[in-house]
Coordinates of C-alpha atoms in Angstrom, one line a residue:
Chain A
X31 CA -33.9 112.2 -118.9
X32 CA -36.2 115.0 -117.2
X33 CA -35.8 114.2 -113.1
X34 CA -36.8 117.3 -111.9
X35 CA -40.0 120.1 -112.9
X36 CA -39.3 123.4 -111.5
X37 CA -42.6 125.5 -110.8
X38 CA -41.4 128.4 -109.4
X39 CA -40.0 127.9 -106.0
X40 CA -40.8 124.4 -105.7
X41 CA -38.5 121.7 -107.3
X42 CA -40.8 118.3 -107.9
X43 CA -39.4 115.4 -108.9
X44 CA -40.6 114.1 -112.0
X45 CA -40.6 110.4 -111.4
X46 CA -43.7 111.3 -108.0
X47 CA -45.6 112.5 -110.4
X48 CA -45.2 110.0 -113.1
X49 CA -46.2 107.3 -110.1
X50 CA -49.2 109.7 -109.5
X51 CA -50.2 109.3 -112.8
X52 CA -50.1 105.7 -112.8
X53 CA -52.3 105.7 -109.8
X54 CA -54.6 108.2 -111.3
X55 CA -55.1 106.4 -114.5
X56 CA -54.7 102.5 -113.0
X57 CA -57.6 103.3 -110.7
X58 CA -60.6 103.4 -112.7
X59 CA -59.0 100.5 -114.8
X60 CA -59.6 98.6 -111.8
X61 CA -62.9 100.1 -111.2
X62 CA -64.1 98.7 -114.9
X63 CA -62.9 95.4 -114.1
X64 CA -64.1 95.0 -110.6
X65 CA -67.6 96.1 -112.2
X66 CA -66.8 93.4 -115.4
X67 CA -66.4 90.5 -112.0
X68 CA -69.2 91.8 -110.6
X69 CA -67.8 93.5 -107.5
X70 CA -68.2 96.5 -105.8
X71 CA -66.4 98.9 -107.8
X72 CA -66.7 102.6 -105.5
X73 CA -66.0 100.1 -102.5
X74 CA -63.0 98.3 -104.0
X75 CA -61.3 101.7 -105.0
X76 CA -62.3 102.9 -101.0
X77 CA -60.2 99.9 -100.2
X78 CA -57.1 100.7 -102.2
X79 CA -57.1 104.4 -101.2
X80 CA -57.2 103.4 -97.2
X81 CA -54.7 100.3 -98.5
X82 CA -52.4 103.4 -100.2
X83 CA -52.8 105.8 -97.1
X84 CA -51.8 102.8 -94.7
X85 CA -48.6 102.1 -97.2
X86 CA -47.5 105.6 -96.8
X87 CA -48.0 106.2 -93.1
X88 CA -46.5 102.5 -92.6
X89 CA -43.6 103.7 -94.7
X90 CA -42.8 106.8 -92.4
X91 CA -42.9 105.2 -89.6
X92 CA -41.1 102.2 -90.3
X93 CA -38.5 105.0 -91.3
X94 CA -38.5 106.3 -87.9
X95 CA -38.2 103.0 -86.4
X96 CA -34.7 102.6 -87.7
X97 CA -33.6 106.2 -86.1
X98 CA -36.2 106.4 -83.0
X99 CA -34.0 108.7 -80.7
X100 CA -33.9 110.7 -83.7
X101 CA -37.4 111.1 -84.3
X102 CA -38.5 110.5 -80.6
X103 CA -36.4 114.0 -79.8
X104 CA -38.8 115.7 -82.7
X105 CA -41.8 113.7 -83.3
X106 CA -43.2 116.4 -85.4
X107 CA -40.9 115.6 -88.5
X108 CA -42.8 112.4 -89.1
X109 CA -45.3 115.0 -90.4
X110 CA -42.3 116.4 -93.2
X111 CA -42.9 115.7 -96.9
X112 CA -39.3 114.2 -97.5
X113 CA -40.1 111.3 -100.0
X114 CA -36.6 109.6 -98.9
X115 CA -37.5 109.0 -95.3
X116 CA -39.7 106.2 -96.3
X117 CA -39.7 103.1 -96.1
X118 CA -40.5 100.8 -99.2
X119 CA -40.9 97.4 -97.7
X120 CA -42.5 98.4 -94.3
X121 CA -44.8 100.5 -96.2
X122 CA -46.0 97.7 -99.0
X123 CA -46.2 95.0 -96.2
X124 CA -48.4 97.7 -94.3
X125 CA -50.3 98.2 -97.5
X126 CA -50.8 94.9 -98.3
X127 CA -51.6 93.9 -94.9
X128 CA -54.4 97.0 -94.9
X129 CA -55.6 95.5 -97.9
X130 CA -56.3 91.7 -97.1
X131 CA -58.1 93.1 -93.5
X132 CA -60.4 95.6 -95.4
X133 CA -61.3 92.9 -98.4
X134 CA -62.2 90.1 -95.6
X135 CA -63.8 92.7 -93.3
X136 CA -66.1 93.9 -95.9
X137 CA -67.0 90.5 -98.0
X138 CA -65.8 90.8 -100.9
X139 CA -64.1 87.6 -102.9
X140 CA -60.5 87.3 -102.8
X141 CA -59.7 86.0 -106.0
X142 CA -62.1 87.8 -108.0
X143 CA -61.0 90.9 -105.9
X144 CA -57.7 90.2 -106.9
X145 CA -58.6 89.6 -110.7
X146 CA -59.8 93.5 -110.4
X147 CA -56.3 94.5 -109.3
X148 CA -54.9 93.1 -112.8
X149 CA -55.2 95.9 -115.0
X150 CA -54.4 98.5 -112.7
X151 CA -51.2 96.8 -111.7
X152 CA -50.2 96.0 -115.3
X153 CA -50.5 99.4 -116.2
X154 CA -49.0 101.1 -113.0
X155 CA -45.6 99.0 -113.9
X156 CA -46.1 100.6 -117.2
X157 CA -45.5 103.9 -115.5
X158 CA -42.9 102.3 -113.3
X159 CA -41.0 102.4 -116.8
X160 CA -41.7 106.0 -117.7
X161 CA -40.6 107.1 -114.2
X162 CA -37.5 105.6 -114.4
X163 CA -36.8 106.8 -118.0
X164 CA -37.5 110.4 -116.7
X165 CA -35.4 110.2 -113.3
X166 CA -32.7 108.0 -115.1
X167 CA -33.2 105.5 -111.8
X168 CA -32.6 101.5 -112.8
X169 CA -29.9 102.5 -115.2
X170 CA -28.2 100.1 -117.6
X171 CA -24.8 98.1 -117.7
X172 CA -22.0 99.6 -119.7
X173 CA -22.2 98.0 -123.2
X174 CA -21.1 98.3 -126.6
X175 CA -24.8 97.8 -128.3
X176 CA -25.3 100.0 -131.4
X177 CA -28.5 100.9 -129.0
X178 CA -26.8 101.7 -126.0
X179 CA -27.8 105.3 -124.7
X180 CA -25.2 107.5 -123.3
X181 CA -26.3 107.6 -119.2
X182 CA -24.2 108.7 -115.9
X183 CA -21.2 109.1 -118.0
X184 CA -20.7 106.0 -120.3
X185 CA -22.4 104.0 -122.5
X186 CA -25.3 102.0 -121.0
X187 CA -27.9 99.4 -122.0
X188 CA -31.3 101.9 -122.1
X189 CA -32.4 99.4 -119.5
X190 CA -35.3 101.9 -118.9
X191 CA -36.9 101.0 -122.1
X192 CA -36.3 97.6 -122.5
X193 CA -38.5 97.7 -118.7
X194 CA -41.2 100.1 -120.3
X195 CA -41.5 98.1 -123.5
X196 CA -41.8 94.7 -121.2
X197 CA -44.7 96.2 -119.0
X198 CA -46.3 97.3 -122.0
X199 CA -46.4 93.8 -123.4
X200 CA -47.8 92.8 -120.2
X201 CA -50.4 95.1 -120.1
X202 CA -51.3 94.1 -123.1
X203 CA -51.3 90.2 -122.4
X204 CA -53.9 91.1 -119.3
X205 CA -56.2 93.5 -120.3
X206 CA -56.6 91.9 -124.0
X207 CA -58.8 88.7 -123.8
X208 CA -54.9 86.8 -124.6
X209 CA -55.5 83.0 -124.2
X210 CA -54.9 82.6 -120.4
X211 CA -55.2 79.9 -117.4
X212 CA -58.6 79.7 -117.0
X213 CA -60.2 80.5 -113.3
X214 CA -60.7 83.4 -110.9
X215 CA -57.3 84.8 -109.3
X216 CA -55.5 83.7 -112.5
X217 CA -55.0 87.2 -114.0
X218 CA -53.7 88.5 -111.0
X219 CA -51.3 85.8 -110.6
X220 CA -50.3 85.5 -114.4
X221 CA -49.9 89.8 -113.8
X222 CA -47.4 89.0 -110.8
X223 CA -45.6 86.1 -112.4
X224 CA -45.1 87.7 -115.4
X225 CA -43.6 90.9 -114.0
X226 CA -41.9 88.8 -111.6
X227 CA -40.5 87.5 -115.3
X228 CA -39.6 90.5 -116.5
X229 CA -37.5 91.6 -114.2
X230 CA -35.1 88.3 -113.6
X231 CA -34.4 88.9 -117.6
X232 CA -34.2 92.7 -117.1
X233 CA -31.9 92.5 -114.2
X234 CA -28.9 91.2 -115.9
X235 CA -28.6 94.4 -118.1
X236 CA -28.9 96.5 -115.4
X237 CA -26.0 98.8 -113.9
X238 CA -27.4 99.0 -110.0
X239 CA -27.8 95.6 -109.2
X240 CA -27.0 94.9 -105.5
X241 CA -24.7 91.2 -105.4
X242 CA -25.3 88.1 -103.4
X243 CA -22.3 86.0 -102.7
X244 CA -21.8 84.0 -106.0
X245 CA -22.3 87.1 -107.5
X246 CA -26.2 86.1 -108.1
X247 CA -28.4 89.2 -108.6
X248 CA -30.2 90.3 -105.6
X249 CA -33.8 91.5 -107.4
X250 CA -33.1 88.4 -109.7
X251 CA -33.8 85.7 -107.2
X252 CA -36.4 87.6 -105.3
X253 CA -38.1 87.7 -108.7
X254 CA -37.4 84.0 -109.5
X255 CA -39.0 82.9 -105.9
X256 CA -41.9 85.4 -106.3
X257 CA -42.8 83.6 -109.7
X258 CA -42.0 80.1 -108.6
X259 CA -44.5 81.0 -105.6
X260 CA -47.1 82.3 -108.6
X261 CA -46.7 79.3 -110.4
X262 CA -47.6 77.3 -107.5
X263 CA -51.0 78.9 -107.1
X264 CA -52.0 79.4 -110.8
X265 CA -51.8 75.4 -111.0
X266 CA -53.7 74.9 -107.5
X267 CA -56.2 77.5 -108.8
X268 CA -56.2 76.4 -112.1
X269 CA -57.1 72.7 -110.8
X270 CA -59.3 73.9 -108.1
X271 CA -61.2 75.8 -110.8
X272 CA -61.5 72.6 -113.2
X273 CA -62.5 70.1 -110.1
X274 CA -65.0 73.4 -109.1
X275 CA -63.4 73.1 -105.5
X276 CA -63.3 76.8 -104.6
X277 CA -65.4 78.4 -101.1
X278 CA -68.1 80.1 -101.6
X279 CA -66.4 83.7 -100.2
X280 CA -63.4 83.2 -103.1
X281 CA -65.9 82.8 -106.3
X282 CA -67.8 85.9 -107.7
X283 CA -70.5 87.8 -107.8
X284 CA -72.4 91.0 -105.9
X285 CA -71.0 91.3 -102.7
X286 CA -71.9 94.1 -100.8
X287 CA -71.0 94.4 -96.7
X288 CA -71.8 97.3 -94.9
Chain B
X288 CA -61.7 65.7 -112.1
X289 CA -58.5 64.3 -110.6
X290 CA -54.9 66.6 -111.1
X291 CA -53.7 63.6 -113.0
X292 CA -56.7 63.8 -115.6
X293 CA -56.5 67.3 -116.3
X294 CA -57.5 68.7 -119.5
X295 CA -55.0 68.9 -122.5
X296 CA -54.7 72.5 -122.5
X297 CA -54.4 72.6 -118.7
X298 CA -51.4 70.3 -118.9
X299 CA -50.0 72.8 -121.3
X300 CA -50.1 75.9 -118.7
X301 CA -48.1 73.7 -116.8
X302 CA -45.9 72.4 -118.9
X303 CA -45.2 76.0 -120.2
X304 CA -44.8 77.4 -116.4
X305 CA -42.1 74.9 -115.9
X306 CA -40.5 75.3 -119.1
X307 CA -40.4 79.1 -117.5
X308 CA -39.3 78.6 -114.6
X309 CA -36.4 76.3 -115.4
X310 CA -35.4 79.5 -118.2
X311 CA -35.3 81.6 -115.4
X312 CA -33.2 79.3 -113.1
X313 CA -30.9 79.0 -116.0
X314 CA -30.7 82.9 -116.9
X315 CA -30.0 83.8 -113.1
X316 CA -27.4 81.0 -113.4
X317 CA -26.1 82.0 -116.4
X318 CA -26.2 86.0 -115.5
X319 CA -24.2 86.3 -112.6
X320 CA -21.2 88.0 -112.3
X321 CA -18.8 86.6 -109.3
X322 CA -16.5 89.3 -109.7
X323 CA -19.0 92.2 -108.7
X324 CA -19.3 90.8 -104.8
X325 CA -18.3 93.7 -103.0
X326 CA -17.5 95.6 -105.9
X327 CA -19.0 98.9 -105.7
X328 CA -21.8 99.8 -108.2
X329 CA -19.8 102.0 -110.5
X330 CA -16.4 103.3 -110.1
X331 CA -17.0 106.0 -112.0
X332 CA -17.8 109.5 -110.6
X333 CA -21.5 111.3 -111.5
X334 CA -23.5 112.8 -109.3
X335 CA -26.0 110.6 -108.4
X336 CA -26.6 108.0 -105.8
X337 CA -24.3 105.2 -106.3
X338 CA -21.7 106.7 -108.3
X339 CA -18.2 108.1 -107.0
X340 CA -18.8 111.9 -106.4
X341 CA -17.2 113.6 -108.8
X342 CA -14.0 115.6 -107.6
X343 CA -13.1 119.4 -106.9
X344 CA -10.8 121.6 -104.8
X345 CA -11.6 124.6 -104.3
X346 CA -11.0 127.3 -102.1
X347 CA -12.6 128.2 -98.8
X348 CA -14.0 131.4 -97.2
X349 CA -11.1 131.9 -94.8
X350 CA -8.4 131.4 -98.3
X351 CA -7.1 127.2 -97.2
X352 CA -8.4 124.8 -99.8
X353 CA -10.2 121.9 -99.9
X354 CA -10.0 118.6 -102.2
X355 CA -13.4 116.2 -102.0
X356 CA -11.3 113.2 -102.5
X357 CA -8.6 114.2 -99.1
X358 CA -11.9 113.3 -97.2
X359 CA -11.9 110.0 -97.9
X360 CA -13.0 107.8 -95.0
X361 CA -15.0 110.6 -93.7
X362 CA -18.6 111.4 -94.0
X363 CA -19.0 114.4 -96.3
X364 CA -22.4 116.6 -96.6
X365 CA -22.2 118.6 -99.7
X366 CA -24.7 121.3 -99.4
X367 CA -24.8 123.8 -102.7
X368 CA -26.6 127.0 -101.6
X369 CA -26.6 130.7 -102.4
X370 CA -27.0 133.8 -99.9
X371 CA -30.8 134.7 -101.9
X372 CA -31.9 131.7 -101.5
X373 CA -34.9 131.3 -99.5
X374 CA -35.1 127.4 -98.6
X375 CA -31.3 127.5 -98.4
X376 CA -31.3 130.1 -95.7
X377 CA -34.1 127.7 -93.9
X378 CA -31.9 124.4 -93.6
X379 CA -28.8 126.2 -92.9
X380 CA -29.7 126.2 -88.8
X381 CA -30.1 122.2 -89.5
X382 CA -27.1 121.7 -90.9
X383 CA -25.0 123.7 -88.7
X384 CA -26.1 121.8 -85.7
X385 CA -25.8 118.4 -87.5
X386 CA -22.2 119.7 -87.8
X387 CA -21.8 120.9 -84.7
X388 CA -23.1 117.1 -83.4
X389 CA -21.1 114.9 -85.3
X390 CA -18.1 116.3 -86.0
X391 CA -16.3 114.6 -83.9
X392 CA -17.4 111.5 -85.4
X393 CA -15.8 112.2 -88.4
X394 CA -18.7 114.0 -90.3
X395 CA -17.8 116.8 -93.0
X396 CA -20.2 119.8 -94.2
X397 CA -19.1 121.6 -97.1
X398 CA -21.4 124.6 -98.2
X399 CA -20.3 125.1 -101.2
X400 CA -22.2 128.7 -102.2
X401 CA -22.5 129.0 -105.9
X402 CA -20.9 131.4 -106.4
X403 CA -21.2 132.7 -109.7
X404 CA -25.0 132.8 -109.4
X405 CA -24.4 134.9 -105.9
X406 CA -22.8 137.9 -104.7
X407 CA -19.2 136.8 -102.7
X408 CA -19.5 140.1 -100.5
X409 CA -22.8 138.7 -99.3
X410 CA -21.3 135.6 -98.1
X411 CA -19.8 137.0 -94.6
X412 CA -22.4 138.0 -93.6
X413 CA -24.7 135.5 -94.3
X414 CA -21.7 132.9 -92.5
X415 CA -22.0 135.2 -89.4
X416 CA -26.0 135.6 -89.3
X417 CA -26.5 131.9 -88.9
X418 CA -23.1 131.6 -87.1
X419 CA -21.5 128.7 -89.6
X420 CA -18.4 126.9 -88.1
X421 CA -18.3 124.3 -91.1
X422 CA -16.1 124.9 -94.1
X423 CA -17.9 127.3 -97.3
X424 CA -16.7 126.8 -100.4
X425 CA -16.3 129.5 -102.9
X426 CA -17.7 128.2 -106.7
X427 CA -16.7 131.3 -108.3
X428 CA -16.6 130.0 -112.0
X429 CA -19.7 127.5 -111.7
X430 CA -17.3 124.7 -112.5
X431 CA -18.2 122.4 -109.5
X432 CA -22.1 123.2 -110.0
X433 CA -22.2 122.2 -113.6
X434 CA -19.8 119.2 -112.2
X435 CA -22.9 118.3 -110.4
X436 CA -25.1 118.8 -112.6
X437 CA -26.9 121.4 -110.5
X438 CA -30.5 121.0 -110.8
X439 CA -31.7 123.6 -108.3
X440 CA -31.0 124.8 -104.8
X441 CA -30.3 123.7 -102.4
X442 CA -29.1 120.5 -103.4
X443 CA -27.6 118.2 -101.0
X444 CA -24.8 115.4 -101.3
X445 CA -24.4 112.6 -98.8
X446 CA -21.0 110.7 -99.1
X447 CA -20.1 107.8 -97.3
X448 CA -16.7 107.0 -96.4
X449 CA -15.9 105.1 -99.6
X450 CA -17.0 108.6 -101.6
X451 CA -19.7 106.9 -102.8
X452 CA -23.1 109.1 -102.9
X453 CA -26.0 107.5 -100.4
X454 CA -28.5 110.4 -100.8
X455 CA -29.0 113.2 -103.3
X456 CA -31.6 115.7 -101.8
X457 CA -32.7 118.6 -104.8
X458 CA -34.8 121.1 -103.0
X459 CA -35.6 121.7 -99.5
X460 CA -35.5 122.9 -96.9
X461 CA -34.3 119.5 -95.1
X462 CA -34.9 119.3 -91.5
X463 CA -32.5 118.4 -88.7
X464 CA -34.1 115.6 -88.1
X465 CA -34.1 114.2 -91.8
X466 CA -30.2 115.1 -91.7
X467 CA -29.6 113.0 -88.8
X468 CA -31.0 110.3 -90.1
X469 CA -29.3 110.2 -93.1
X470 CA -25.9 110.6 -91.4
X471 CA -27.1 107.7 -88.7
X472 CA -27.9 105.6 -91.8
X473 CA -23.5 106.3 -93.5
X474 CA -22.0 106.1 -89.7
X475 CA -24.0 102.7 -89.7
X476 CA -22.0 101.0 -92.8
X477 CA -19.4 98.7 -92.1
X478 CA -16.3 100.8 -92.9

C-alpha cells in the first residue's frame, strides 16, 4: 500500500490521483466510441466535464447542507480543497442530473450517448481497483487463505485485487467485440449490471461492510437492485430493438445542436 | 415481432440474466452475517478510519498523564504536530477555538507534538504564542507516531465516543470550519 505522495510540502493522496488518471485516460475512450456511434465526440466530452464540475460543486454543497450554521458563519470555506467535506451521493445525483439536462438540451441520443459512456466507465472502475490497492480503502475480511495479504493488522482477503482483477474482466467483456445483447444502450447497461455483479460477490469478502438488520450487506443489496433494475431495461431494450420500436431522438447517428 | 416470439439467442440473454439474478439473490442470502448487526467494523486498533485507535499514555506539558482509552465516551481530536512545522502552526488557531467551543460538550484535543522529530524547549513557547488551553502531549521516543503510522504532519485523528476513528486528516492546514463539521458529524451519533 502507497496512500500518500509527498512532494515537498504538500502531502497528496495517492488514491485522487489514481481517480484522476482514470478520468484522464477514460475520457478519450469515450471520445473513440462516441465517434465509432456516430456522435459528437468534442461535445459529448464538453458534457462530462460540465456533468464532473456540477458533481463536485453539488458534492460541497450538499456537504454544507448537513452543517449550514457552520458554513453560513464562514461561507468562504466552501471554497477549501478538503476532499472529505464532500458529499458522494449529492454530488453523483448532481452529476447525473447535469448530465441527462445537457444530453437532451443539446440533441444527442440517449442510448447511443450512453453506449459512449461504456468504455470509459469500464475502465475508470479499473482504476477504482488500483486506488483502493494504493490507499488500502475496501479492505478485506480476516481469513486464513494461503493468499490472504497481511492489512490493518491481521490477515485479510486482498479484496483490492480480487475488485481490480473483476473490473479488468469487465473491461475486457465491453470494449472487446464479446458476444453481447444486441441494441443501442445495451453496453452501457451490460457495463452497470455487470459491475453492479461484481460487487454483490465482492462484498462478502470485504472487511468494511456497513450491516442491515439480518445482517444483509448494505452495498450487496443496493448492487442486487441496481442490476435487477439493469436487467429490466436490457430486455425492454433488447425487445424494443428486435420489434425496431425505438424514437427517433434514442437511435443513432450525427447529431449536432448548437 | 411479439416478446413471446423472440429469437433463440434473445431468449438466452434472458434466460442467462435470470439465472444471474437468482445467483445473486442466493449469494446475498447465503453471505450474510447476523451476528455483525451493530458490531463495529473491526475491534481491532490501527490507525485508520474504522478501526479502534490504537492506545498510548503519555505524558503532558504540565507533567499529569494521559491514557487515549480513559477518554472513552468522549470525543477525542488527536492532532500530531511539531513547533517547525509550517501548516501545523496554521491550523493550530482552528483547533484551539474548536476546543475552546465544545469542550463543554465533551470534546477532547490532544496535540500530541512529536517530539523526537522537535525540539521540547521550543514547545512553551509555541503553547503560549497561539495561547493553547488544550492538553500537548509529549512523544519524546516516537513510539506513539510510529503507533500511528505517521505519514506526515500534521495528521489529524477524529474519535468518536466508542474510540472508533471517523476521520483521518494527513496534511493541512484544516480550517475551523472543516473542524466543526467533523465534530458536528461524532456529537451527531447515537451514543
Amino acid at each position: 500500500m502507497f496512500p500518500y505522495l509527498r512532494l515537498g510540502p504538500f502531502i497528496l493522496p495517492m488514491a485522487s490521483l489514481v481517480f484522476l488518471a482514470g478520468l484522464w485516460l477514460g475520457l478519450p475512450l469515450i471520445e473513440r466510441e462516441a465517434a465509432r456511434l456516430k456522435i459528437n465526440a468534442s461535445m459529448l466530452s464538453n458534457i462530462i466535464f460540465y456533468s464532473l464540475l456540477a458533481g463536485l460543486v453539488g458534492a460541497r454543497l450538499g456537504y454544507a447542507l448537513e452543517f449550514p450554521n457552520i458554513y453560513l458563519a464562514k461561507p468562504l470555506s466552501l471554497l477549501a480543497l478538503t476532499p472529505t467535506t464532500l458529499s458522494p451521493s449529492m454530488g453523483f445525483s448532481v452529476s447525473l442530473i447535469t448530465f441527462v439536462i445537457f444530453i437532451q438540451r443539446k440533441g444527442l441520443p440517449l442510448r447511443p450517448t450512453l453506449d459512449a459512456l461504456a468504455p470509459g466507465l469500464a475502465l475508470f472502475m479499473v482504476f477504482v481497483g488500483f486506488a483502493h490497492i494504493l490507499s488500502g480503502d475496501a479492505y478485506g475480511a480476516p481469513t486464513n487463505v494461503p493468499w490472504a495479504i497481511r492489512l490493518w493488522n491481521e490477515y485479510r482477503h486482498p479484496s483490492q485485487f480480487y475488485e481490480t482483477f473483476l473490473a479488468l474482466t469487465i473491461l475486457l467483456v465491453i470494449h472487446e467485440r464479446f458476444p453481447k445483447p444486441e441494441g443501442a444502450g445495451l453496453n452501457f447497461l451490460l457495463t452497470i449490471a455487470l459491475s453492479s455483479a461484481s460487487r454483490v460477490f465482492l462484498e462478502s469478502f470485504r472487511g468494511d461492510s456497513i450491516f442491515w438488520p439480518g445482517g444483509f450487506r448494505e452495498a450487496q443489496v443496493i448492487a442486487l437492485v441496481i442490476m435487477a433494475i439493469s436487467f429490466y431495461w436490457i430486455r425492454k431494450w433488447m425487445n424494443a430493438h428486435s420489434t425496431g420500436n425505438i424514437k427517433p431522438h434514442e437511435r443513432g447517428g450525427i447529431h449536432v445542436k448548437r | 415481432m411479439t416478446e413471446s416470439n423472440l429469437p433463440p439467442r434473445k431468449r438466452r440473454w434472458e434466460i442467462l440474466m435470470l439465472v444471474s439474478l437468482a445467483a445473486g439473490v442466493l449469494w446475498t442470502v447465503v453471505s450474510r452475517v447476523p451476528s455483525a448487526v451493530d458490531a463495529p467494523l473491526s475491534t481491532s486498533p490501527s490507525p485508520r478510519e474504522g478501526f479502534l485507535a490504537p492506545d498510548f499514555t503519555l505524558d503532558t506539558l504540565d507533567g499529569t498523564k494521559v491514557t487515549l482509552s480513559e477518554l472513552r465516551g468522549k470525543i477525542v481530536l488527536i492532532n500530531l504536530w511539531a513547533t517547525w512545522c509550517p501548516p501545523c502552526r496554521a491550523e493550530m488557531p482552528a483547533l484551539e477555538n474548536a476546543y475552546k467551543q465544545y469542550k463543554d460538550s465533551g470534546v477532547v484535543v490532544l496535540g500530541l507534538n512529536v517530539t523526537n522529530q522537535d525540539s521540547e524547549k521550543d514547545i512553551p513557547p509555541f503553547v503560549d504564542e497561539f495561547g493553547l488551553t488544550f492538553p500537548i502531549l509529549l512523544d519524546r521516543d516516537g513510539s506513539v507516531s510510529a503507533l500511528y503510522q505517521l505519514k506526515g504532519l500534521p495528521t489529524t485523528y477524529f474519535v468518536n465516543r466508542e474510540g472508533i476513528i471517523r476521520t483521518v486528516v494527513v496534511g493541512g492546514p484544516m480550517n475551523e470550519t472543516f473542524i466543526r463539521s467533523k465534530i458536528e458529524a461524532l456529537l451527531q451519533e447515537l451514543p
